[in-house]
Coordinates of C-alpha atoms and ligand atoms in Angstrom, one line a residue:
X17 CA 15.6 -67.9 -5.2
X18 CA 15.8 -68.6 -8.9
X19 CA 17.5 -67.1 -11.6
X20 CA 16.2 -66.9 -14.8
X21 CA 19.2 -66.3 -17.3
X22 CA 18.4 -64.9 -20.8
X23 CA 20.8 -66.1 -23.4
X24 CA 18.1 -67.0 -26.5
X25 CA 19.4 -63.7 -28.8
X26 CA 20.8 -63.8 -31.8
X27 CA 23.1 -61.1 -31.2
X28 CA 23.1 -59.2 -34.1
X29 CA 24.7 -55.8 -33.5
X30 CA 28.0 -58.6 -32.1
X31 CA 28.5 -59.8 -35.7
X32 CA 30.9 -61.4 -37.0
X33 CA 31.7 -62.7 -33.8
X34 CA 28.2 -64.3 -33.2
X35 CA 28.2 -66.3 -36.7
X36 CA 29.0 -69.2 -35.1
X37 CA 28.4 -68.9 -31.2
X38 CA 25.5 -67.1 -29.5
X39 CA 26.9 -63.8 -27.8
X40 CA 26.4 -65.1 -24.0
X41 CA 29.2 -68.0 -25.3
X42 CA 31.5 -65.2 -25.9
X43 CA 34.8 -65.1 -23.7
X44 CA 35.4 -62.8 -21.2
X45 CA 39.4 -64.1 -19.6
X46 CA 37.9 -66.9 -21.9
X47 CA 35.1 -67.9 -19.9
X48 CA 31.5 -67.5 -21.7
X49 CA 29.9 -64.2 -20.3
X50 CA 26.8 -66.7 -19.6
X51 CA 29.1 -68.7 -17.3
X52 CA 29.9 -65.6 -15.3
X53 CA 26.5 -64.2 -14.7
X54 CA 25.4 -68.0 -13.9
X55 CA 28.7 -67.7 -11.3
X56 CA 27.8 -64.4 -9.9
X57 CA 24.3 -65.7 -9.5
X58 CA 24.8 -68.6 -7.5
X59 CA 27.3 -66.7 -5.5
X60 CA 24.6 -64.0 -4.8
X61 CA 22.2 -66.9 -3.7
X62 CA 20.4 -68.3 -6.2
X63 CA 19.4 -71.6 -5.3
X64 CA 18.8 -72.5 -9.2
X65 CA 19.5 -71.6 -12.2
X66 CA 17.0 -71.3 -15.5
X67 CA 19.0 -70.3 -18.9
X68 CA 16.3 -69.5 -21.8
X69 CA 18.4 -70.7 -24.8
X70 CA 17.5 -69.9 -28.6
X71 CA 20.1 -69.3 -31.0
X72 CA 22.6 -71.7 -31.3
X73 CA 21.4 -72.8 -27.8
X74 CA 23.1 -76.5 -28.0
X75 CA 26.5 -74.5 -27.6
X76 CA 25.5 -73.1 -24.1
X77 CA 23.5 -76.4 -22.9
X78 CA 26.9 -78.2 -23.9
X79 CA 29.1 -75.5 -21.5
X80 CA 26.7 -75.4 -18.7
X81 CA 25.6 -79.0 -18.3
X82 CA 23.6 -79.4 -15.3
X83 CA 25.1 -77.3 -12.4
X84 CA 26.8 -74.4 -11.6
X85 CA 28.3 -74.5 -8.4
X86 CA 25.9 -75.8 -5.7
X87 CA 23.0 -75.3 -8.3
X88 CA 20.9 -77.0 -10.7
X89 CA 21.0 -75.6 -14.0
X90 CA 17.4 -76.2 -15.8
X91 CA 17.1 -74.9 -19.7
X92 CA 14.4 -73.5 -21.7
X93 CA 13.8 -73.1 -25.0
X94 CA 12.4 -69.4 -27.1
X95 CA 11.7 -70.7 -30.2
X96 CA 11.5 -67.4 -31.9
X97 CA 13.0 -64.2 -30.3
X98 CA 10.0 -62.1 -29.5
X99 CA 11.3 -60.5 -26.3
X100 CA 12.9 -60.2 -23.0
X101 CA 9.3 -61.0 -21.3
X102 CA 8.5 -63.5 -24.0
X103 CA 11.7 -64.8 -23.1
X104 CA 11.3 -65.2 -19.8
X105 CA 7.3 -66.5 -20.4
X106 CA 9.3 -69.5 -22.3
X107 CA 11.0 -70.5 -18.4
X108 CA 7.5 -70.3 -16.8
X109 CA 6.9 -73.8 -16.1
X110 CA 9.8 -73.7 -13.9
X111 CA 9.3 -70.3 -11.8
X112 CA 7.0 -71.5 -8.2
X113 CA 8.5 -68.4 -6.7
X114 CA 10.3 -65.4 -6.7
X115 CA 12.8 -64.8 -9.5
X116 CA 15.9 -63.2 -10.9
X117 CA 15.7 -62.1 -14.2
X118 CA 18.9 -61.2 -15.5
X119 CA 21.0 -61.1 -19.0
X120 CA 23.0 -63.9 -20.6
X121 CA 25.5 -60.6 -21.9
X122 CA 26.1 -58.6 -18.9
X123 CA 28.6 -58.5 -16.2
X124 CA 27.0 -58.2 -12.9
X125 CA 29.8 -58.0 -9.6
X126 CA 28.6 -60.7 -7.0
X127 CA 27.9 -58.1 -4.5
X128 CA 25.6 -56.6 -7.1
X129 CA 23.4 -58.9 -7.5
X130 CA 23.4 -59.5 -3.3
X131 CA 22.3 -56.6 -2.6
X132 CA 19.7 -56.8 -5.9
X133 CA 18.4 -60.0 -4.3
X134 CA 18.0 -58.9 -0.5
X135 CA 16.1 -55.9 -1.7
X136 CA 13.6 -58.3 -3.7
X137 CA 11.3 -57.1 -5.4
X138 CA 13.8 -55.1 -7.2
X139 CA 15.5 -53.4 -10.2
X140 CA 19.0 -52.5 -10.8
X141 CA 19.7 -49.7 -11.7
X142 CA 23.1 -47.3 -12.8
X143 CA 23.3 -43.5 -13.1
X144 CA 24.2 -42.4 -16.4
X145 CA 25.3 -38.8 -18.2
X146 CA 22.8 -38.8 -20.8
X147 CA 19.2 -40.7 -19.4
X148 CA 17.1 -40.1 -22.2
X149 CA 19.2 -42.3 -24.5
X150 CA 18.1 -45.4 -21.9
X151 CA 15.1 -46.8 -20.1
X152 CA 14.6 -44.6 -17.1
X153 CA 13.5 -45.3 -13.8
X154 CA 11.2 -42.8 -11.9
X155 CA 11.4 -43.1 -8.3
X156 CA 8.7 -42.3 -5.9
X157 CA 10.7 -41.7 -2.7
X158 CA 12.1 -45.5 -1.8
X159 CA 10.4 -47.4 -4.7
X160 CA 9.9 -47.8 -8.5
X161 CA 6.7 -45.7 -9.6
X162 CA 7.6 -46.3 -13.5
X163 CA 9.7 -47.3 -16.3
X164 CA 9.9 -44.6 -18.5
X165 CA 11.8 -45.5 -22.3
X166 CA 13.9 -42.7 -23.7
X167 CA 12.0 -40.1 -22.2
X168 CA 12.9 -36.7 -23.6
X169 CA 12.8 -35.3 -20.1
X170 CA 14.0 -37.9 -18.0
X171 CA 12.5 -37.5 -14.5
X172 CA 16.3 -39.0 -13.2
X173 CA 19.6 -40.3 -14.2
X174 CA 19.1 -43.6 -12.4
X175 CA 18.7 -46.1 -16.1
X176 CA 17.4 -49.6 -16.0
X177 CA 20.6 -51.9 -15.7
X178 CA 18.3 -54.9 -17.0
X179 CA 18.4 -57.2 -13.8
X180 CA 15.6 -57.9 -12.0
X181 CA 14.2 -59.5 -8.9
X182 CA 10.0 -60.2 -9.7
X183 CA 7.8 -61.7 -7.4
X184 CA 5.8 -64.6 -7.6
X185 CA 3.2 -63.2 -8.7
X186 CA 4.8 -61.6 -11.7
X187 CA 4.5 -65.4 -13.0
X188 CA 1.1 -64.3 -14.1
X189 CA 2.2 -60.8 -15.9
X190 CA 4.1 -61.9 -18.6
X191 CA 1.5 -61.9 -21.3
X192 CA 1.9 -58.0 -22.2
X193 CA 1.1 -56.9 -25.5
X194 CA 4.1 -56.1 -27.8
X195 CA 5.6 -52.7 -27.6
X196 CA 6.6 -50.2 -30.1
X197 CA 9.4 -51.8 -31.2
X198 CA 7.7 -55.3 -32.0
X199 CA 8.5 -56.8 -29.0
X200 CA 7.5 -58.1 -25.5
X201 CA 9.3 -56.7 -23.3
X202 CA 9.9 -57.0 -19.4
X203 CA 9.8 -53.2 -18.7
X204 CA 6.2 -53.5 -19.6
X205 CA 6.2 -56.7 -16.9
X206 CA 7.8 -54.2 -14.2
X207 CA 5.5 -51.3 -15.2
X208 CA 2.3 -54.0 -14.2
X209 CA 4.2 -55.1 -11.2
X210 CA 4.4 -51.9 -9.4
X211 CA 1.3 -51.7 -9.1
X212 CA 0.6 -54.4 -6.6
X213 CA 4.2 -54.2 -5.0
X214 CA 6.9 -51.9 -4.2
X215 CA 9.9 -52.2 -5.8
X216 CA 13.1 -51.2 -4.9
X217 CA 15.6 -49.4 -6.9
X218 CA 19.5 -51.2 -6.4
X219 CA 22.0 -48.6 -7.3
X220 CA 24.8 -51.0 -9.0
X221 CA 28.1 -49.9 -10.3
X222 CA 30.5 -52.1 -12.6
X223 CA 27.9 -53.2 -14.7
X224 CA 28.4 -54.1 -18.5
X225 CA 26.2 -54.8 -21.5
X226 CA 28.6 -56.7 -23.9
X227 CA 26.1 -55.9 -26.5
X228 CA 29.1 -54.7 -29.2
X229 CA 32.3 -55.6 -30.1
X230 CA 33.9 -52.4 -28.3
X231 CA 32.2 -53.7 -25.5
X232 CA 33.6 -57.0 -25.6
X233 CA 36.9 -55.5 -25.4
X234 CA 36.1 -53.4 -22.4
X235 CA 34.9 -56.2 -20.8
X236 CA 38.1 -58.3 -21.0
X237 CA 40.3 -55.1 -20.5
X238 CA 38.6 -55.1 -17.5
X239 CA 39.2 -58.6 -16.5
X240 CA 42.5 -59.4 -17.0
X241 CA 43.1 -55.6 -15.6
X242 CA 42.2 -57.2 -12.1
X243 CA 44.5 -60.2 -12.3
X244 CA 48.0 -60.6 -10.5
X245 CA 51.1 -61.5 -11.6
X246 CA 51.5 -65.0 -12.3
X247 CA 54.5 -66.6 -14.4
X248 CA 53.1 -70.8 -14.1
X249 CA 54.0 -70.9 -17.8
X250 CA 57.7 -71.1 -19.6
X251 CA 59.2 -67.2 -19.9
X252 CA 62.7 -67.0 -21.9
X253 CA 65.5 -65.8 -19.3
X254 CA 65.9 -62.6 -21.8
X255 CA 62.3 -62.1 -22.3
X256 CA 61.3 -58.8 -20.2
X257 CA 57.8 -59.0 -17.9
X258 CA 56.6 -56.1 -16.2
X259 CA 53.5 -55.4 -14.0
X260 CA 50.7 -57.9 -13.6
X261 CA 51.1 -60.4 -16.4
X262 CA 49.8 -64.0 -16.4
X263 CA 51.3 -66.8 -18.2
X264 CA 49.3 -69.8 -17.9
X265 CA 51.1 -73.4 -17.6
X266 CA 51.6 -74.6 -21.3
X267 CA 52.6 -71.2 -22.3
X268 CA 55.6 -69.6 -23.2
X269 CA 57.5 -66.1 -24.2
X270 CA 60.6 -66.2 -26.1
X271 CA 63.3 -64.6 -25.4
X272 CA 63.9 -60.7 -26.7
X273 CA 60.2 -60.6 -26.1
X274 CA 58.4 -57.7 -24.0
X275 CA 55.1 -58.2 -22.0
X276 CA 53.5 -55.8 -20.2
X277 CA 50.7 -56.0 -18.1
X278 CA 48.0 -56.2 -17.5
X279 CA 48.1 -59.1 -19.8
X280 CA 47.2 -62.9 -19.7
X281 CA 48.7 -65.3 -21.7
X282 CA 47.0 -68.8 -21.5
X283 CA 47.6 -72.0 -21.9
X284 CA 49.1 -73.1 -25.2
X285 CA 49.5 -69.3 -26.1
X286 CA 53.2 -67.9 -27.7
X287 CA 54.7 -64.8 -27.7
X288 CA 57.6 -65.0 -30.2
X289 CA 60.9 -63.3 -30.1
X290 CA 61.4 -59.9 -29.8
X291 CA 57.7 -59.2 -30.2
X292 CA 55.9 -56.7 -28.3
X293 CA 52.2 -57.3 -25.9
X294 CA 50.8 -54.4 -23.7
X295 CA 47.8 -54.6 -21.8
X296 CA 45.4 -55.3 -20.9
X297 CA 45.0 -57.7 -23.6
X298 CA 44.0 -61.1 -23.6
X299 CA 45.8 -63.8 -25.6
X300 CA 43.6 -66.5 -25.6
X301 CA 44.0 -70.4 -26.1
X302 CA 46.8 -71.5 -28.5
X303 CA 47.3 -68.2 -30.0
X304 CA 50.8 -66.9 -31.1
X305 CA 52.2 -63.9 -31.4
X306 CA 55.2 -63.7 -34.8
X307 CA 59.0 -62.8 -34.4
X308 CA 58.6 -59.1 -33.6
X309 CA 54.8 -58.2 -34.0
X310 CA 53.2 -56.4 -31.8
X311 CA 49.7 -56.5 -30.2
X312 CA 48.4 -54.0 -27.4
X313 CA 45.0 -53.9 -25.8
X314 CA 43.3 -56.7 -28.0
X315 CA 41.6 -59.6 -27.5
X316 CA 42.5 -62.8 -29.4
X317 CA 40.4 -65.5 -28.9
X318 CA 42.1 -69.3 -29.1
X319 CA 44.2 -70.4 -32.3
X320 CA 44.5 -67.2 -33.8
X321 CA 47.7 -66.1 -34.5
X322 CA 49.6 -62.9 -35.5
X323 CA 52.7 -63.1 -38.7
X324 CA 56.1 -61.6 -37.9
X325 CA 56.2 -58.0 -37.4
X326 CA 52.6 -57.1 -37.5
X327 CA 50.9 -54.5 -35.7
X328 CA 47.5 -55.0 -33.8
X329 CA 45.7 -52.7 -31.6
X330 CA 42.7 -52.3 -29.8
X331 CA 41.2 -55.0 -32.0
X332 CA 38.8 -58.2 -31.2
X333 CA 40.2 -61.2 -33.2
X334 CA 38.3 -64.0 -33.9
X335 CA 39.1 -67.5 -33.5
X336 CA 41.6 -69.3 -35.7
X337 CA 42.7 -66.1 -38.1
X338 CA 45.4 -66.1 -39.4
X339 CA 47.1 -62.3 -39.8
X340 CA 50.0 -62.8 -42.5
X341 CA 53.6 -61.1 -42.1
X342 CA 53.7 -57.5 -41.4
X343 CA 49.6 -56.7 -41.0
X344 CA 49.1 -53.6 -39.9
X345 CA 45.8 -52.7 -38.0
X346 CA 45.5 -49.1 -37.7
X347 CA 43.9 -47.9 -34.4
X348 CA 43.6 -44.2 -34.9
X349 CA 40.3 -41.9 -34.5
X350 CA 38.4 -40.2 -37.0
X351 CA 37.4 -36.5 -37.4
X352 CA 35.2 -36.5 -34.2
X353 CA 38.0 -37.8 -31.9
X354 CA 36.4 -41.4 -32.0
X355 CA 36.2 -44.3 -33.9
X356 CA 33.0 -45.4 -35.6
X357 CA 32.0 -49.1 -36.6
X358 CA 29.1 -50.2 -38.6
X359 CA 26.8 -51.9 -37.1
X360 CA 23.3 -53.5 -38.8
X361 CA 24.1 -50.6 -41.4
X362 CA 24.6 -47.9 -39.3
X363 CA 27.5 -46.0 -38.7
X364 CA 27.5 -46.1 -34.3
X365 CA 30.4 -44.3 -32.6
X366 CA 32.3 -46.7 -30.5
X367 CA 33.0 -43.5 -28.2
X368 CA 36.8 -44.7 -28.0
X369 CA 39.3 -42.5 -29.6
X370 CA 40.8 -45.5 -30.4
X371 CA 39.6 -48.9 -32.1
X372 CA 41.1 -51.3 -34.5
X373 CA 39.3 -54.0 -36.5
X374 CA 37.3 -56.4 -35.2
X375 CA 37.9 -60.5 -37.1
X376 CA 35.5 -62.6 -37.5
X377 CA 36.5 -66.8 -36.9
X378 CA 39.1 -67.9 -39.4
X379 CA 40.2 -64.4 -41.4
X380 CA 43.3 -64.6 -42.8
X381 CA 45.1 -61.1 -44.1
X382 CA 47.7 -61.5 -46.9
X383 CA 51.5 -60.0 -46.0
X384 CA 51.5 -56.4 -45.6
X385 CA 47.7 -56.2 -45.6
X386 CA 46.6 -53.1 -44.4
X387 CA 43.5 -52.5 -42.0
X388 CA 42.3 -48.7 -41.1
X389 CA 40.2 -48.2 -37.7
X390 CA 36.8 -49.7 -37.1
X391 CA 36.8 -51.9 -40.4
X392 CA 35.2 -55.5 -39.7
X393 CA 35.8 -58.8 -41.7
X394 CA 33.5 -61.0 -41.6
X395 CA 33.9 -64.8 -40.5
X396 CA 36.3 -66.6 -42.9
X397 CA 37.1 -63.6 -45.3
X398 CA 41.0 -63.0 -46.7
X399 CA 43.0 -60.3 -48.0
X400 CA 45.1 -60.3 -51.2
X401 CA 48.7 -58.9 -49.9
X402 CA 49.7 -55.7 -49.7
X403 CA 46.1 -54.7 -50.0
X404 CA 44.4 -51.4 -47.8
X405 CA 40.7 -51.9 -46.1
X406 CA 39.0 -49.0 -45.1
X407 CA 35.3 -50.5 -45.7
X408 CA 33.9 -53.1 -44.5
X409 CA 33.7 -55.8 -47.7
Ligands
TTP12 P1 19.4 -57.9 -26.7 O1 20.9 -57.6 -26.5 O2 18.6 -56.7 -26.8 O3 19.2 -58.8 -28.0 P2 20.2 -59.8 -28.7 O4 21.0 -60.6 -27.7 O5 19.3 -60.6 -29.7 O6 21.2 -58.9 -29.5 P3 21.0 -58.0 -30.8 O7 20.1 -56.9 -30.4 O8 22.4 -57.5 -31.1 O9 20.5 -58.9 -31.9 O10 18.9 -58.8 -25.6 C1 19.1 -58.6 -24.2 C2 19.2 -60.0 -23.5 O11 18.0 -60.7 -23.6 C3 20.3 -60.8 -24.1 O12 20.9 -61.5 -23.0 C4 19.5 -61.8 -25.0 C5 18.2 -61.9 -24.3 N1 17.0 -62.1 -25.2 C6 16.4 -63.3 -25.2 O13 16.8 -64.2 -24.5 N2 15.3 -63.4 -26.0 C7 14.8 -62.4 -26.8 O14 13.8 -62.6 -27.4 C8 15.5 -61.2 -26.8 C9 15.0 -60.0 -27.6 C10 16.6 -61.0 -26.0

């Protein structure tokens, strides 16, 4: 089978973190989220791989070359963003059978996407507390009889996960008309499908849109949550580590230090003395970590690094910021018991009761810079010292 692998977004609601990479090149344990569905994939049985590229598309042609595994990895370019089944219309040349659809931002488990395939034609699918917010799937006994989007009264709780198994002849479907929202969409490819074949509805679980940056984080916590304890790295005689930590080879922990896992510390990455990580968090590439700051369940992606005695939690950092001395990122919740971030203008509870800031690449925050919960910087912004942000600038 083929997998077609949509990665041509521009990722807007991701911002800052997408200024300079496409979303599906953001890390998850630092490999791109495109470079685990195109694992999983393969693993499932896809014999080939198709990655519709767009924005900033170089970057992922670059990390994919041409193979994954045992497959060959073909690309295809959307010139403009129009939509999932415009997307997918961009890969047609290369579909001569079935295919996988599936996103360039999602974690799928292996096994998932087995079963997704063996049940071909299918649609995953995940039960969810509040359908009517999604696109919902109506059954008719074993298969699909419709897509319904945001119903009021949703017919079940069973939501589209956004993978898909077509069949050849869906080839031929992708020409739908735009929908409400301006696009061309693959629900309206499914909805023509079903009428010639019978789909079958895949019940997944573990699945993840990494469509925000709360959701980035809940991706990594969730990855380096399922690592073991490794020490390959250089860990100070009085540093203390506890539970499953990781430190890569080429990294170190000083001594008075404290990590506690889940946490993975790669290659190149420092954790001063005396200072303080708790997971899950994820200290990517060359980061360090000041005489006694302390970071807990954050990301950090490479060369970013964190001034004595600072505070960080629940935060996504960029790459290469810079946090002067004694930063403090608050993390606590607002009124509603949950911490909101604006995204595209809009005020969107993350749904956490915690959240820090979220960095673009290259911020760096004066000594003593103050940030409250949910505030983003945007890519290569600084503080003056001493200074409190509680709005976005
Ligand atoms: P979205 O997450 O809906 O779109 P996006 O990635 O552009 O992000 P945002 O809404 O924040 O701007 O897209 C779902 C998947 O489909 C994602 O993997 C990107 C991919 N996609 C394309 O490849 N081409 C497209 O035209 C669209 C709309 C999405």
């Amino acid at each position: 089978m083929q997998a077609v692998i949509l990665a041509a977004g521009e990722g807007t609601r991701m911002r800052p973190l997408t200024d300079q990479r496409p979303k599906p090149m953001l890390g998850v344990g630092g490999t791109p989220l495109v470079e685990h569905v195109a694992r999983s994939a393969v693993s499932a049985g896809a014999e080939e791989v198709i990655v519709v590229v767009g924005y900033e598309g170089e970057q992922v042609k670059r990390h994919l070359g041409d193979g994954v595994g045992d497959a060959p990895v073909h690309y295809a370019e959307q010139e403009d963003q129009q939509g999932t089944a415009d997307a997918v219309a961009a890969a047609r040349e290369h579909l001569d059978g079935p295919f996988a659809v599936l996103n360039g931002d999602n974690v799928y488990e292996p096994d998932a996407l087995a079963r997704l395939f063996e049940s071909a034609p299918s649609i995953a699918c995940t039960r969810v507390d509040e359908p009517s917010n999604y696109g919902v799937v109506e059954t008719d006994g074993e298969t699909v009889s419709g897509l319904l989007e945001k119903p009021a009264e949703p017919p079940s709780d069973l939501v589209n996960a956004g993978a898909y198994v077509f069949p050849a002849t869906a080839r031929e479907a992708l020409d739908v008309t735009e929908s409400e929202r301006g696009e061309r969409e693959l629900t309206d490819v499914l909805n023509r499908v079903i009428d010639d074949s019978d789909v079958t509805p895949v019940v997944i679980d573990d699945w993840l849109d990494v469509g925000r940056p709360w959701e980035l984080l809940a991706a990594n916590e969730r990855h380096v949550s399922r690592q073991s304890r490794t020490l390959g790295g250089d860990v100070h005689d009085d540093a203390t580590v506890a539970g499953d930590v990781v430190v890569e080879p080429g990294a170190s922990v000083a001594q008075g230090a404290t990590v506690e896992g889940p946490v993975v510390v790669e290659s190149g990455a420092s954790v001063g003395r005396g200072a303080t990580v708790r997971g899950p968090t994820l200290l990517g590439t060359d980061t360090e970590i000041g005489t006694e700051a302390e970071v807990e369940n954050s990301v950090l992606m490479s060369g970013t690094s964190v001034g004595r005695e600072s505070v960080v939690r629940d935060s996504v950092l960029g790459r290469n910021c810079q946090l002067g001395a004694e930063t403090t990122v608050r993390n606590g919740s607002d009124d509603d018991g949950s911490v909101s971030v604006t995204v595209k203008g809009d005020r969107v509870s993350t749904r956490r009761q915690t959240f820090g800031a979220v960095l673009g690449d290259g911020v760096e925050t004066g000594a003593e810079t103050t940030l409250e919960p949910g505030v983003k910087l945007p890519t290569d912004a600084t503080t003056e010292p001493e200074v409190r942000v509680s709005d976005d600038p």
